[in-house]
Amino acid sequence: MTTTLTAKWSYPTTVWAGPDRIRELPQACRALKISRPLLVTDRGLRDSAMVSRAVALCNEAKLPTMVFADAKGNPVSANVDVGLGVYRDHQADGVIALGGGSAIDVGKAVAFMIGQGRPIWDFEDVGDWWMRANPQGIAPIVAIPTTAGTGSEVGRAAVITNEVTREKKIIFHPQMQPSIVISDPLLTIGLPPAITAATGFDAFVHCFEAYCAPGFHPLADGMALEGMHLISKYLPRAYHKGDDVEARAYMLAAASMGAAAFQKGLGAVHSLAHAVGALYDTHHGLTNAVILPYVMQYNREAIFERMIVLARLLSIPGASFDGILQWVVAFRRDLGIPNTLNELGVPADRAEEIGALAARDPSTAGNPRPIDAAAFAAIFRNAVSGSVKG
Ligand SMILES: [Fe+2]
């Protein structure tokens, strides 16, 4: 057997899927022996009905619950540090991470770091650094996504920005994967169309890059392909009719599938989006959506055959790379997503810096074609100016 047939496959975790399953939150806490949860959520959800209901459900079940609602978009380590203080003050024994990717990442990082004695950066996803952790100290996590995008609810890592170096770091430990996920589509029906599109496109790019990443992982390939199929069908429905519960349920599933699939690897879209997000605080999913066609062009020769398979699956006439490229551009446009980074307020003047940051990003290892800082800078300039026309 050759080494290329050697791999490690990790399946996602337990998911309780279905409308209004948030009512089972107390049972989820009890199943994980959480009696004093810390509920970590986004700033924007602090006063929302869904957070109030989650807290009321737990309190009625005699599970005293504290809310920490200071997770910002593109969270930094200071957010985690404040959360750790609230966790200790409440004498919490587990985390409910409720919100978008940022809230879930901060929740996972708090649950992980509460039992560690080293700085968070010592657990970056490099080699076997995760073995430095004390696994007994990691608190249990219930994750409740309110967007269908990052799939962080089934992931084993948290993306936290180092505010000193302005780099997005992936903090990894297998036990950071939430033990129970409540995937309740009713929690996502209030998402505005623009956020629905941007987060949904993030899920699409997870599937796309995982599918194109090299490596022996037929399970991930299968999930990635079906994920893209579902997103092509249900994201426009969720975008145009936010209360379409069926579309919302399938989008939540597709987001989890994308995150499960990208254990195989991501690629240059995420490398660039991480760099742009770290410097300009742009929305992660939106940044990915803008960048995807520019990276596709760079990767053209390396992904040509896979695009034919994808085109057949999506019933795109002609089944070719160009067919998929045109479809992606049109799909993006129909979801109200701009064609250039310039339209997100990102100028081209720091292209060299962006290129260097992207080249160092761990996602770069999954790109199907070798790529260096200069190539990243060139793709970035194309994405700022809009070299791909719809
Ligand atoms: Fe992503």
Coordinates of C-alpha atoms and ligand atoms in Angstrom, one line a residue:
M1 CA 0.0 0.0 0.0
T2 CA 1.4 3.4 -0.9
T3 CA 1.5 6.3 1.6
T4 CA -1.0 8.2 -0.5
L5 CA -3.6 5.7 0.6
T6 CA -2.9 6.4 4.3
A7 CA -5.2 8.9 6.0
K8 CA -7.1 9.7 9.2
W9 CA -10.8 10.2 8.9
S10 CA -12.8 11.9 11.7
Y11 CA -16.6 11.9 11.5
P12 CA -18.6 14.8 13.0
T13 CA -20.2 14.6 16.3
T14 CA -23.8 14.0 17.6
V15 CA -26.3 16.4 16.0
W16 CA -29.8 16.8 17.2
A17 CA -31.4 18.2 14.1
G18 CA -34.9 19.6 13.7
P19 CA -37.2 22.5 14.2
D20 CA -37.5 23.9 17.8
R21 CA -35.1 21.3 19.2
I22 CA -33.6 24.1 21.2
R23 CA -36.3 23.2 23.8
E24 CA -34.1 20.1 24.4
L25 CA -31.1 22.3 25.6
P26 CA -31.5 21.3 29.2
Q27 CA -31.4 17.6 28.3
A28 CA -28.2 18.2 26.2
C29 CA -26.6 19.9 29.2
R30 CA -27.5 17.1 31.5
A31 CA -26.2 14.5 29.0
L32 CA -22.9 16.2 29.2
K33 CA -23.0 16.6 33.0
I34 CA -23.2 20.4 32.8
S35 CA -25.0 21.9 35.8
R36 CA -23.9 25.6 35.6
P37 CA -23.5 26.5 31.9
L38 CA -21.8 29.6 30.6
L39 CA -23.7 30.6 27.4
V40 CA -21.3 32.3 25.0
T41 CA -22.9 34.3 22.2
D42 CA -22.4 37.2 19.8
R43 CA -22.8 40.8 20.8
G44 CA -25.6 41.2 18.4
L45 CA -27.6 38.4 20.0
R46 CA -27.2 39.6 23.6
D47 CA -30.8 40.9 23.8
S48 CA -32.4 38.4 21.3
A49 CA -35.4 36.3 22.0
M50 CA -33.4 33.1 21.3
V51 CA -30.8 33.8 23.9
S52 CA -33.5 34.8 26.4
R53 CA -35.3 31.5 25.7
A54 CA -32.2 29.4 26.0
V55 CA -31.4 31.0 29.4
A56 CA -35.0 30.6 30.6
L57 CA -35.1 26.9 29.5
C58 CA -31.9 26.2 31.5
N59 CA -32.9 28.2 34.5
E60 CA -36.3 26.5 34.6
A61 CA -34.5 23.2 34.6
K62 CA -32.4 24.3 37.6
L63 CA -29.3 24.8 35.5
P64 CA -28.2 28.4 36.6
T65 CA -26.9 30.0 33.4
M66 CA -24.6 33.0 32.9
V67 CA -24.4 34.8 29.5
F68 CA -21.2 36.0 28.0
A69 CA -22.1 38.1 25.0
D70 CA -18.8 39.7 24.0
A71 CA -17.8 37.6 21.1
K72 CA -17.0 39.9 18.2
G73 CA -16.7 39.0 14.5
N74 CA -13.2 37.9 13.8
P75 CA -12.6 37.3 17.5
V76 CA -9.3 38.1 19.2
S77 CA -7.7 36.4 22.2
A78 CA -8.8 39.2 24.5
N79 CA -12.4 38.0 23.9
V80 CA -11.4 34.6 25.1
D81 CA -9.6 36.0 28.1
V82 CA -12.7 38.0 29.2
G83 CA -14.9 34.9 28.7
L84 CA -12.5 32.8 30.9
G85 CA -13.0 35.4 33.7
V86 CA -16.8 35.2 33.5
Y87 CA -16.6 31.4 33.4
R88 CA -14.6 31.3 36.6
D89 CA -16.8 34.0 38.3
H90 CA -19.9 31.9 37.6
Q91 CA -18.1 28.7 38.6
A92 CA -19.3 27.2 35.4
D93 CA -18.8 23.6 34.4
G94 CA -19.5 23.7 30.7
V95 CA -20.2 25.9 27.7
I96 CA -23.3 26.5 25.5
A97 CA -21.9 28.2 22.4
L98 CA -24.9 29.8 20.6
G99 CA -24.5 32.1 17.6
G100 CA -22.5 32.4 14.4
G101 CA -19.0 31.1 13.8
S102 CA -17.4 33.8 16.0
A103 CA -19.5 33.0 19.1
I104 CA -19.1 29.3 18.6
D105 CA -15.3 29.7 18.2
V106 CA -15.0 31.8 21.3
G107 CA -17.2 29.4 23.2
K108 CA -15.0 26.5 22.2
A109 CA -11.8 28.4 23.0
V110 CA -13.1 29.2 26.5
A111 CA -14.1 25.6 27.1
F112 CA -10.6 24.5 26.0
M113 CA -8.5 27.2 27.7
I114 CA -10.2 26.9 31.1
G115 CA -8.1 23.9 31.8
Q116 CA -4.8 25.0 30.3
G117 CA -1.7 26.7 31.9
R118 CA -0.1 27.8 28.7
P119 CA -0.8 30.7 26.3
I120 CA -3.5 30.0 23.7
W121 CA -0.9 30.4 20.8
D122 CA 0.9 27.3 22.1
F123 CA -2.0 25.3 20.8
E124 CA -2.0 26.6 17.2
D125 CA -2.7 23.8 14.6
V126 CA 0.9 23.0 14.0
G127 CA 2.1 19.4 14.0
D128 CA 1.2 17.8 17.3
W129 CA 1.1 21.0 19.4
W130 CA -2.4 19.9 20.5
M131 CA -0.7 17.2 22.5
R132 CA 0.7 19.9 24.8
A133 CA -2.9 20.3 26.2
N134 CA -4.3 18.9 29.4
P135 CA -7.3 17.0 28.1
Q136 CA -8.8 16.5 31.5
G137 CA -9.2 20.3 31.8
I138 CA -11.4 20.7 28.7
A139 CA -15.0 21.6 29.6
P140 CA -17.9 20.0 27.7
I141 CA -19.6 22.0 24.9
V142 CA -23.1 22.2 23.5
A143 CA -23.1 24.2 20.2
I144 CA -26.1 25.8 18.7
P145 CA -25.5 27.5 15.3
T146 CA -27.6 30.5 14.3
T147 CA -26.0 30.8 10.9
A148 CA -25.5 28.1 8.2
G149 CA -21.9 28.8 7.2
T150 CA -18.8 28.1 9.2
G151 CA -19.8 24.7 10.4
S152 CA -17.7 25.4 13.5
E153 CA -20.3 23.5 15.5
V154 CA -18.9 20.2 14.2
G155 CA -15.3 21.3 14.0
R156 CA -12.3 20.7 16.2
A157 CA -10.7 24.1 16.0
A158 CA -11.4 27.8 16.7
V159 CA -10.1 30.6 14.6
I160 CA -8.8 33.4 16.8
T161 CA -6.9 36.5 15.7
N162 CA -3.6 37.4 17.3
E163 CA -4.1 41.1 17.9
V164 CA -0.4 41.7 18.1
T165 CA 0.6 40.1 14.8
R166 CA -2.8 40.6 13.1
E167 CA -2.7 36.9 12.1
K168 CA -5.7 34.6 12.2
K169 CA -4.6 31.5 14.1
I170 CA -6.3 28.1 14.1
I171 CA -6.4 26.7 17.7
F172 CA -6.9 23.0 17.5
H173 CA -7.7 20.1 19.9
P174 CA -9.8 17.1 19.1
Q175 CA -11.8 17.7 22.3
M176 CA -12.8 21.2 21.1
Q177 CA -15.4 19.5 19.0
P178 CA -18.8 20.1 20.7
S179 CA -20.2 16.9 22.1
I180 CA -23.8 17.7 21.2
V181 CA -24.9 20.1 18.4
I182 CA -28.5 21.4 18.3
S183 CA -29.2 22.1 14.7
D184 CA -32.5 24.0 14.8
P185 CA -33.5 25.7 11.6
L186 CA -36.0 28.0 13.4
L187 CA -33.0 29.8 14.9
T188 CA -31.8 30.9 11.4
I189 CA -35.1 32.1 9.9
G190 CA -34.5 35.7 11.1
L191 CA -31.1 36.0 9.4
P192 CA -31.1 38.9 7.0
P193 CA -30.6 38.0 3.3
A194 CA -27.1 39.4 3.1
I195 CA -25.8 37.4 6.1
T196 CA -27.6 34.3 4.8
A197 CA -25.8 34.7 1.4
A198 CA -22.4 35.4 2.9
T199 CA -22.4 32.6 5.5
G200 CA -24.0 30.2 3.0
F201 CA -21.2 30.9 0.5
D202 CA -18.6 30.2 3.2
A203 CA -20.1 26.7 3.5
F204 CA -20.0 26.4 -0.3
V205 CA -16.3 27.4 -0.3
H206 CA -15.6 24.9 2.5
C207 CA -17.1 22.1 0.3
F208 CA -15.4 23.4 -2.9
E209 CA -11.9 23.7 -1.4
A210 CA -12.2 20.4 0.5
Y211 CA -13.2 18.7 -2.7
C212 CA -10.3 20.2 -4.6
A213 CA -7.7 19.6 -1.9
P214 CA -5.3 16.7 -2.6
G215 CA -5.4 13.7 -0.3
F216 CA -7.1 10.3 0.2
H217 CA -10.5 11.1 1.7
P218 CA -13.4 9.8 -0.3
L219 CA -15.7 10.4 2.7
A220 CA -14.9 14.1 2.6
D221 CA -15.2 14.2 -1.2
G222 CA -18.7 12.7 -0.9
M223 CA -19.8 15.2 1.8
A224 CA -18.3 18.1 -0.1
L225 CA -20.1 17.2 -3.4
E226 CA -23.5 16.7 -1.7
G227 CA -22.9 19.9 0.3
M228 CA -22.4 21.9 -2.9
H229 CA -25.5 20.2 -4.4
L230 CA -27.6 21.2 -1.4
I231 CA -26.3 24.8 -1.3
S232 CA -26.9 25.3 -5.0
K233 CA -30.5 24.3 -4.4
Y234 CA -31.4 25.7 -1.0
L235 CA -29.2 28.8 -0.6
P236 CA -31.2 30.8 -3.1
R237 CA -34.4 29.7 -1.4
A238 CA -33.2 30.7 2.0
Y239 CA -31.9 34.0 0.6
H240 CA -35.1 35.0 -1.2
K241 CA -37.6 33.6 1.4
G242 CA -36.0 33.7 4.9
D243 CA -38.8 31.7 6.6
D244 CA -38.4 28.7 4.3
V245 CA -37.8 26.2 7.1
E246 CA -36.9 23.3 4.8
A247 CA -34.3 25.5 3.0
R248 CA -32.9 26.6 6.4
A249 CA -32.7 23.0 7.6
Y250 CA -30.8 21.8 4.5
M251 CA -28.5 24.8 4.7
L252 CA -27.6 24.0 8.3
A253 CA -26.9 20.4 7.2
A254 CA -24.8 21.6 4.3
A255 CA -22.8 23.9 6.6
S256 CA -22.0 21.0 8.9
M257 CA -21.1 18.9 5.9
G258 CA -18.7 21.5 4.6
A259 CA -16.9 21.7 8.0
A260 CA -16.7 18.0 8.3
A261 CA -15.3 17.8 4.7
F262 CA -12.6 20.4 5.2
Q263 CA -10.8 18.1 7.6
K264 CA -9.3 17.0 4.3
G265 CA -7.9 20.5 3.7
L266 CA -8.9 24.0 2.5
G267 CA -7.0 26.1 0.0
A268 CA -5.9 29.4 -1.3
V269 CA -9.4 31.0 -1.1
H270 CA -9.3 30.6 2.7
S271 CA -5.6 31.6 2.9
L272 CA -6.4 34.9 1.2
A273 CA -9.7 35.5 3.1
H274 CA -7.9 35.0 6.4
A275 CA -5.2 37.5 5.4
V276 CA -7.7 40.1 4.2
G277 CA -10.0 39.6 7.2
A278 CA -7.1 40.0 9.6
L279 CA -6.0 43.3 8.0
Y280 CA -9.4 44.8 7.1
D281 CA -11.9 43.0 9.4
T282 CA -14.0 42.0 6.4
H283 CA -16.8 39.4 6.8
H284 CA -15.2 35.9 6.3
G285 CA -17.9 34.3 4.2
L286 CA -18.3 37.4 2.0
T287 CA -14.5 37.6 1.5
N288 CA -14.4 34.0 0.4
A289 CA -17.3 34.5 -2.0
V290 CA -15.6 37.4 -3.7
I291 CA -12.2 35.6 -3.9
L292 CA -13.3 32.2 -5.1
P293 CA -13.5 32.8 -8.9
Y294 CA -10.0 34.4 -8.9
V295 CA -8.5 31.4 -7.2
M296 CA -10.3 29.0 -9.5
Q297 CA -8.6 30.7 -12.4
Y298 CA -5.2 30.2 -10.8
N299 CA -6.0 26.5 -10.0
R300 CA -7.6 25.8 -13.4
E301 CA -5.3 23.1 -14.6
A302 CA -5.1 21.3 -11.2
I303 CA -8.9 21.1 -10.8
F304 CA -10.1 20.7 -14.3
E305 CA -11.3 17.1 -14.1
R306 CA -13.0 17.7 -10.7
M307 CA -14.9 20.6 -12.2
I308 CA -16.4 18.3 -14.8
V309 CA -17.7 16.0 -12.1
L310 CA -19.1 19.0 -10.2
A311 CA -20.7 20.5 -13.3
R312 CA -22.5 17.2 -14.0
L313 CA -23.8 17.1 -10.4
L314 CA -25.1 20.6 -10.7
S315 CA -26.6 19.9 -14.1
I316 CA -24.5 22.7 -15.7
P317 CA -24.7 22.4 -19.5
G318 CA -21.4 21.6 -21.2
A319 CA -19.9 20.1 -18.0
S320 CA -16.6 22.0 -18.0
F321 CA -14.3 24.2 -15.9
D322 CA -15.5 27.3 -17.7
G323 CA -19.1 26.2 -17.1
I324 CA -18.5 26.0 -13.4
L325 CA -16.6 29.3 -13.3
Q326 CA -19.5 31.1 -15.1
W327 CA -22.0 29.4 -12.8
V328 CA -20.1 30.4 -9.7
V329 CA -20.0 34.0 -10.9
A330 CA -23.7 34.1 -11.7
F331 CA -24.7 32.2 -8.4
R332 CA -22.7 34.8 -6.5
R333 CA -24.2 37.8 -8.4
D334 CA -27.8 36.4 -7.8
L335 CA -27.1 36.4 -4.1
G336 CA -26.1 40.0 -4.1
I337 CA -22.4 39.4 -3.5
P338 CA -20.0 41.9 -5.2
N339 CA -17.4 40.9 -7.8
T340 CA -14.4 42.8 -6.3
L341 CA -12.7 43.2 -2.9
N342 CA -12.7 46.9 -3.8
E343 CA -16.4 46.9 -3.2
L344 CA -15.8 45.6 0.4
G345 CA -13.5 48.6 1.0
V346 CA -10.3 46.7 0.5
P347 CA -7.6 48.6 -1.5
A348 CA -4.7 46.9 -3.4
D349 CA -1.9 48.8 -1.7
R350 CA -0.9 46.1 0.8
A351 CA -0.8 43.3 -1.7
E352 CA 2.7 42.2 -0.8
E353 CA 1.8 42.0 2.9
I354 CA -1.4 40.1 2.1
G355 CA 0.5 37.7 -0.1
A356 CA 3.1 37.0 2.6
L357 CA 0.4 36.5 5.2
A358 CA -1.6 34.2 2.9
A359 CA 1.5 32.1 2.0
R360 CA 2.0 31.4 5.8
D361 CA -1.6 30.5 6.3
P362 CA -2.2 26.8 7.2
S363 CA -4.9 26.5 4.6
T364 CA -2.3 27.0 1.9
A365 CA -1.1 23.4 2.3
G366 CA -4.4 22.2 0.9
N367 CA -4.3 24.2 -2.3
P368 CA -4.3 21.8 -5.3
R369 CA -1.6 23.9 -7.1
P370 CA 1.6 25.1 -5.4
I371 CA 1.4 28.8 -4.6
D372 CA 3.7 31.4 -3.1
A373 CA 3.5 34.9 -1.7
A374 CA 4.0 36.5 -5.1
A375 CA 1.2 34.4 -6.7
F376 CA -1.1 35.3 -3.8
A377 CA -0.3 39.0 -4.2
A378 CA -1.2 38.7 -7.9
I379 CA -4.5 36.9 -7.2
F380 CA -5.3 39.5 -4.5
R381 CA -4.8 42.3 -7.0
N382 CA -7.1 40.6 -9.5
A383 CA -9.7 40.2 -6.8
V384 CA -9.5 43.9 -5.8
S385 CA -9.8 45.1 -9.4
G386 CA -12.3 42.5 -10.7
S387 CA -10.4 40.6 -13.4
V388 CA -13.2 37.9 -13.6
K389 CA -16.2 39.2 -15.3
G390 CA -19.7 37.8 -14.8
Ligands
FE1 FE -14.6 29.5 6.1

